[in-house]
Amino acid sequence: MKNKASFILILFLLLANASFAQDIISGRVLSEENATPLPFATIVTNNGKNTITNLDGEFSIFKTDSLQILTISYIGYKPKKQAIFSNDDITIILEKNIEELDEVILREKGTDGLAIIKKAIENRENNNPEDILNTYSYDNYSKLIITADKDSINGTIDSIFKVKRNDRLKFKKIDSTNYQLKKQLEKSHLYIIEKASKFLYSKHKGERENIIGTHMAGFKKPIYEALALEMQSFSFYDNHYKVFGTEFVSPLGKNALKTYNYKILDTVNEQNRDGYIIHYFPKKDKERVGLEGVLYIDTKSYAIQKAISQLNAAIDVQAVQNYTYFEKENIWFPSKSNVMVGKGENNNVVTLFGKLRIASSSKMEDSTFVSTNPDDITKHIYLIAETNNSNINLNQPVTIERRDTAIDLLNVAADREEDFWRSYRTDSITDKEKETYIAVDSLVEANNYEKKLSFIRKVMVGYVSTKYIDFDYKSLLKFNRYENFRLGLSAVTNNNFSTKYKIHGYGAYGTKDGEFKYGFGAERRLDKYDDTRIGINYKDDLVETGSLTFITDGRAFYLFEPRLFNISQFHKVNDISAYVTHDFTPKISSRFELSHQDVKPTYDYTFTNNGQTYETYQTSSITAAIQWNPFNKYMQTNEGKVIIENKYPQFTLQTTQALRNLFDSDLSFSKVAMRVMHEISPLNKGKTTFLFVGGIGFGDLPITELFNTSPNQPDGEVILDRFSVAGRDSFETMYFNEFFSDRYAVLQAKHYFKRFNITKNFRPELVLISRFAIGNVSERQQHEGIDFNSLENGYLESGIEINKILKGFGLNFMYRYGAYHLPNFDDNISFKFTYYFSLGF
């Protein structure tokens, strides 16, 4: 799914706080003064291991035969030794220490957490591997497990009762969920994924992950979104740091000092180098849901030795990143990390992967039902992801093919045998992990989940899939003001039919115009890495007059297309075209198209050119378009390029040249169009989007080749007569056929505020919108039978949207002002409903 929210994680994202297994010592560190927990207290074992407490003062340490004593220290408190006698949970109370920190420990007078962090930020470029190293490479093994502590689950079979009047209970059903889960956890975990990769980096070509092995329980074909999921960023030195798919301000980033407070907790020795332990936490009113944690900072180089982050919200996330010191290069390099995710205890909402909103919930949230076993199993389920880097080579030659591909998935990655995995695993696979593969494989096969998942994926982009053919269900029923209801059927062959060849076709019938439209085509893929394809298309259909289509645009699926409802002016087109697509790099795609069209307006119109008049005409044109997405991230798979992260700005440039007398063409003209999309998304603060679209044309340009700037105001004497569906990027107060231009520019700005949490189910979204258009048209006398205006004085409209009032429905209010303000006040107002629910990517 979009921004990498994988189906596997969504399936199991019941997320949870859970205690560990029985071979772990758990405890809590509290202040003697008021019994408050002490977060990030340092705990050192007698056998040299160390850890820290979390935000709630809790800690866990693996139990070994040599573990006998814990030493606990915390700034401002007296250190304490705690003997270990059993596996029982322990509570450790620390006594306040009025003595100040030793100046020798802090190296210089006045040194504090903020001063240390400032030096660490100043030295970022000297410590960031991506800045200081020309190249690096390493092997990576990662494992993700979803599991729970069976001993913490009440496995009693549950009886569910409905509360009737007078508090009487009526039996509804038996619920054995807890019982079955506990029984399953005795043998296996809930889910497991393993991945083996080789990472390569050079300053010239960036970083590449080559996935050479993948093992996903239950699935023969890997789920790309799960493989691309970034549980934790590689570097804390970037301005933003990502944990479990969500970005936060990095505690060493550009805006770190504005976002976080810092406090020195202790000193530490890591790999024979001294370091400071610095506690960072969000400033008040800066981050409602923000990271908190500690950084181990080298006392000499001010590099990160170790980093621990914790997110405490509707879910709890704890992430640890360990570094290894390389003396020759004088650099600390990330070597191991782990992330644990569980259900949180507070009500702070957190958004994962840019889209997936997680809030607290409870099994017994509905007060109309009662249970004999109210144990909420989501509290016990948790996710653990571990990664280990080995064979780390710094400043050694690397070879990175096909620049701008972030991830390359080998075709044989999913077919690796056990011998391969033994060479990459850092620890032997356990019997419980083996049983997890067996159990999930059997479950998925028995219920045909892999096929069902493939079906759901197609449905979410608008297709109903059969073995060889995918049917486009959004083409079944549409509506516009010329055809009224448009009934249709569209189909395309899928990869089961062929991975190289594609055949597609459609047919549609308009209930008002009573005419049948159709189209068909075929395509051949020549190269999957460069996405080189050749194809041919034919269509006999309607096209909106003055519309601009960029031929590099991929399929964008919405449940319905809002602006289509209001369009009334079309021209008929018989179009035969041949095309070639090619990716110069994954970030630069192109399409070249040769097209011949017979054009017939459906309205009264005559085009006069060089003494000749045309009511219908033919055009033959060559179109070239380039799409450049400089910051997107892509994965190369056996099926081709897959986007794994969509970023802005994005640029599109398109040029068209029509030639007179080529295949009996009547006209000769040139057109150039450009589009720029940008999005600014401050963390946890909504987002602002910008859209620029512009075009210019020269030569023999009938009205069908002019630009209409996307109007969306239907005719009607009063506001309610014009009540309809608002578009996404259209001019809501501009009437259809009011303006046409042969040169124009449009600028749109939208600001989306964070959704208002009025109630759990009522969370509207406020959007401020402003649009501006300017343009002109030459030789207006050439266009007979239709009257329209120029945009030479500049067109302005502004307003608001309140979206998602009820499900995907909302309201749009826009006002027209400036040079084209109309005399009748009502005519300047647009009032429409919106629908922003989308199943697409």
PDB file of N, CA, C and O in Angstrom, residues 475 486-491 505-509 516-519:
ATOM      1  N   SER A 475     -15.294   1.614 -14.644  1.00  0.00           N
ATOM      2  CA  SER A 475     -15.860   1.963 -15.947  1.00  0.00           C
ATOM      3  C   SER A 475     -17.299   1.492 -16.110  1.00  0.00           C
ATOM      4  O   SER A 475     -17.944   1.809 -17.106  1.00  0.00           O
ATOM      5  N   ARG A 486     -23.245   6.826 -18.246  1.00  0.00           N
ATOM      6  CA  ARG A 486     -22.359   6.152 -19.207  1.00  0.00           C
ATOM      7  C   ARG A 486     -22.110   4.735 -18.690  1.00  0.00           C
ATOM      8  O   ARG A 486     -21.451   4.538 -17.672  1.00  0.00           O
ATOM      9  N   LEU A 487     -22.673   3.764 -19.400  1.00  0.00           N
ATOM     10  CA  LEU A 487     -22.543   2.365 -19.022  1.00  0.00           C
ATOM     11  C   LEU A 487     -21.412   1.745 -19.839  1.00  0.00           C
ATOM     12  O   LEU A 487     -21.356   1.904 -21.070  1.00  0.00           O
ATOM     13  N   GLY A 488     -20.489   1.053 -19.145  1.00  0.00           N
ATOM     14  CA  GLY A 488     -19.345   0.549 -19.886  1.00  0.00           C
ATOM     15  C   GLY A 488     -18.730  -0.690 -19.288  1.00  0.00           C
ATOM     16  O   GLY A 488     -19.101  -1.151 -18.198  1.00  0.00           O
ATOM     17  N   LEU A 489     -17.773  -1.231 -20.009  1.00  0.00           N
ATOM     18  CA  LEU A 489     -16.991  -2.378 -19.563  1.00  0.00           C
ATOM     19  C   LEU A 489     -15.595  -2.244 -20.143  1.00  0.00           C
ATOM     20  O   LEU A 489     -15.422  -1.975 -21.334  1.00  0.00           O
ATOM     21  N   SER A 490     -14.583  -2.421 -19.259  1.00  0.00           N
ATOM     22  CA  SER A 490     -13.194  -2.287 -19.674  1.00  0.00           C
ATOM     23  C   SER A 490     -12.400  -3.451 -19.109  1.00  0.00           C
ATOM     24  O   SER A 490     -12.628  -3.873 -17.972  1.00  0.00           O
ATOM     25  N   ALA A 491     -11.455  -3.985 -19.895  1.00  0.00           N
ATOM     26  CA  ALA A 491     -10.682  -5.142 -19.454  1.00  0.00           C
ATOM     27  C   ALA A 491      -9.266  -5.066 -19.996  1.00  0.00           C
ATOM     28  O   ALA A 491      -9.001  -4.443 -21.032  1.00  0.00           O
ATOM     29  N   GLY A 505      -9.075  -3.388 -23.877  1.00  0.00           N
ATOM     30  CA  GLY A 505     -10.173  -2.872 -24.671  1.00  0.00           C
ATOM     31  C   GLY A 505     -11.309  -2.413 -23.781  1.00  0.00           C
ATOM     32  O   GLY A 505     -11.402  -2.790 -22.610  1.00  0.00           O
ATOM     33  N   TYR A 506     -12.195  -1.572 -24.322  1.00  0.00           N
ATOM     34  CA  TYR A 506     -13.347  -1.105 -23.555  1.00  0.00           C
ATOM     35  C   TYR A 506     -14.484  -0.750 -24.506  1.00  0.00           C
ATOM     36  O   TYR A 506     -14.284  -0.512 -25.708  1.00  0.00           O
ATOM     37  N   GLY A 507     -15.680  -0.705 -23.942  1.00  0.00           N
ATOM     38  CA  GLY A 507     -16.848  -0.226 -24.661  1.00  0.00           C
ATOM     39  C   GLY A 507     -17.747   0.522 -23.696  1.00  0.00           C
ATOM     40  O   GLY A 507     -17.784   0.207 -22.496  1.00  0.00           O
ATOM     41  N   ALA A 508     -18.473   1.542 -24.184  1.00  0.00           N
ATOM     42  CA  ALA A 508     -19.335   2.348 -23.318  1.00  0.00           C
ATOM     43  C   ALA A 508     -20.524   2.870 -24.124  1.00  0.00           C
ATOM     44  O   ALA A 508     -20.424   3.079 -25.344  1.00  0.00           O
ATOM     45  N   TYR A 509     -21.633   3.086 -23.412  1.00  0.00           N
ATOM     46  CA  TYR A 509     -22.854   3.582 -24.058  1.00  0.00           C
ATOM     47  C   TYR A 509     -23.428   4.710 -23.212  1.00  0.00           C
ATOM     48  O   TYR A 509     -23.591   4.587 -21.993  1.00  0.00           O
ATOM     49  N   PHE A 516     -22.552   4.613 -28.971  1.00  0.00           N
ATOM     50  CA  PHE A 516     -21.609   3.624 -28.442  1.00  0.00           C
ATOM     51  C   PHE A 516     -20.188   4.111 -28.691  1.00  0.00           C
ATOM     52  O   PHE A 516     -19.865   4.600 -29.772  1.00  0.00           O
ATOM     53  N   LYS A 517     -19.354   4.006 -27.657  1.00  0.00           N
ATOM     54  CA  LYS A 517     -17.941   4.380 -27.762  1.00  0.00           C
ATOM     55  C   LYS A 517     -17.091   3.159 -27.428  1.00  0.00           C
ATOM     56  O   LYS A 517     -17.497   2.314 -26.629  1.00  0.00           O
ATOM     57  N   TYR A 518     -15.907   3.102 -27.998  1.00  0.00           N
ATOM     58  CA  TYR A 518     -15.076   1.938 -27.755  1.00  0.00           C
ATOM     59  C   TYR A 518     -13.606   2.270 -28.010  1.00  0.00           C
ATOM     60  O   TYR A 518     -13.255   3.301 -28.599  1.00  0.00           O
ATOM     61  N   GLY A 519     -12.756   1.375 -27.555  1.00  0.00           N
ATOM     62  CA  GLY A 519     -11.323   1.514 -27.779  1.00  0.00           C
ATOM     63  C   GLY A 519     -10.634   0.197 -27.492  1.00  0.00           C
ATOM     64  O   GLY A 519     -11.149  -0.655 -26.765  1.00  0.00           O
TER      65      GLY A 519
END
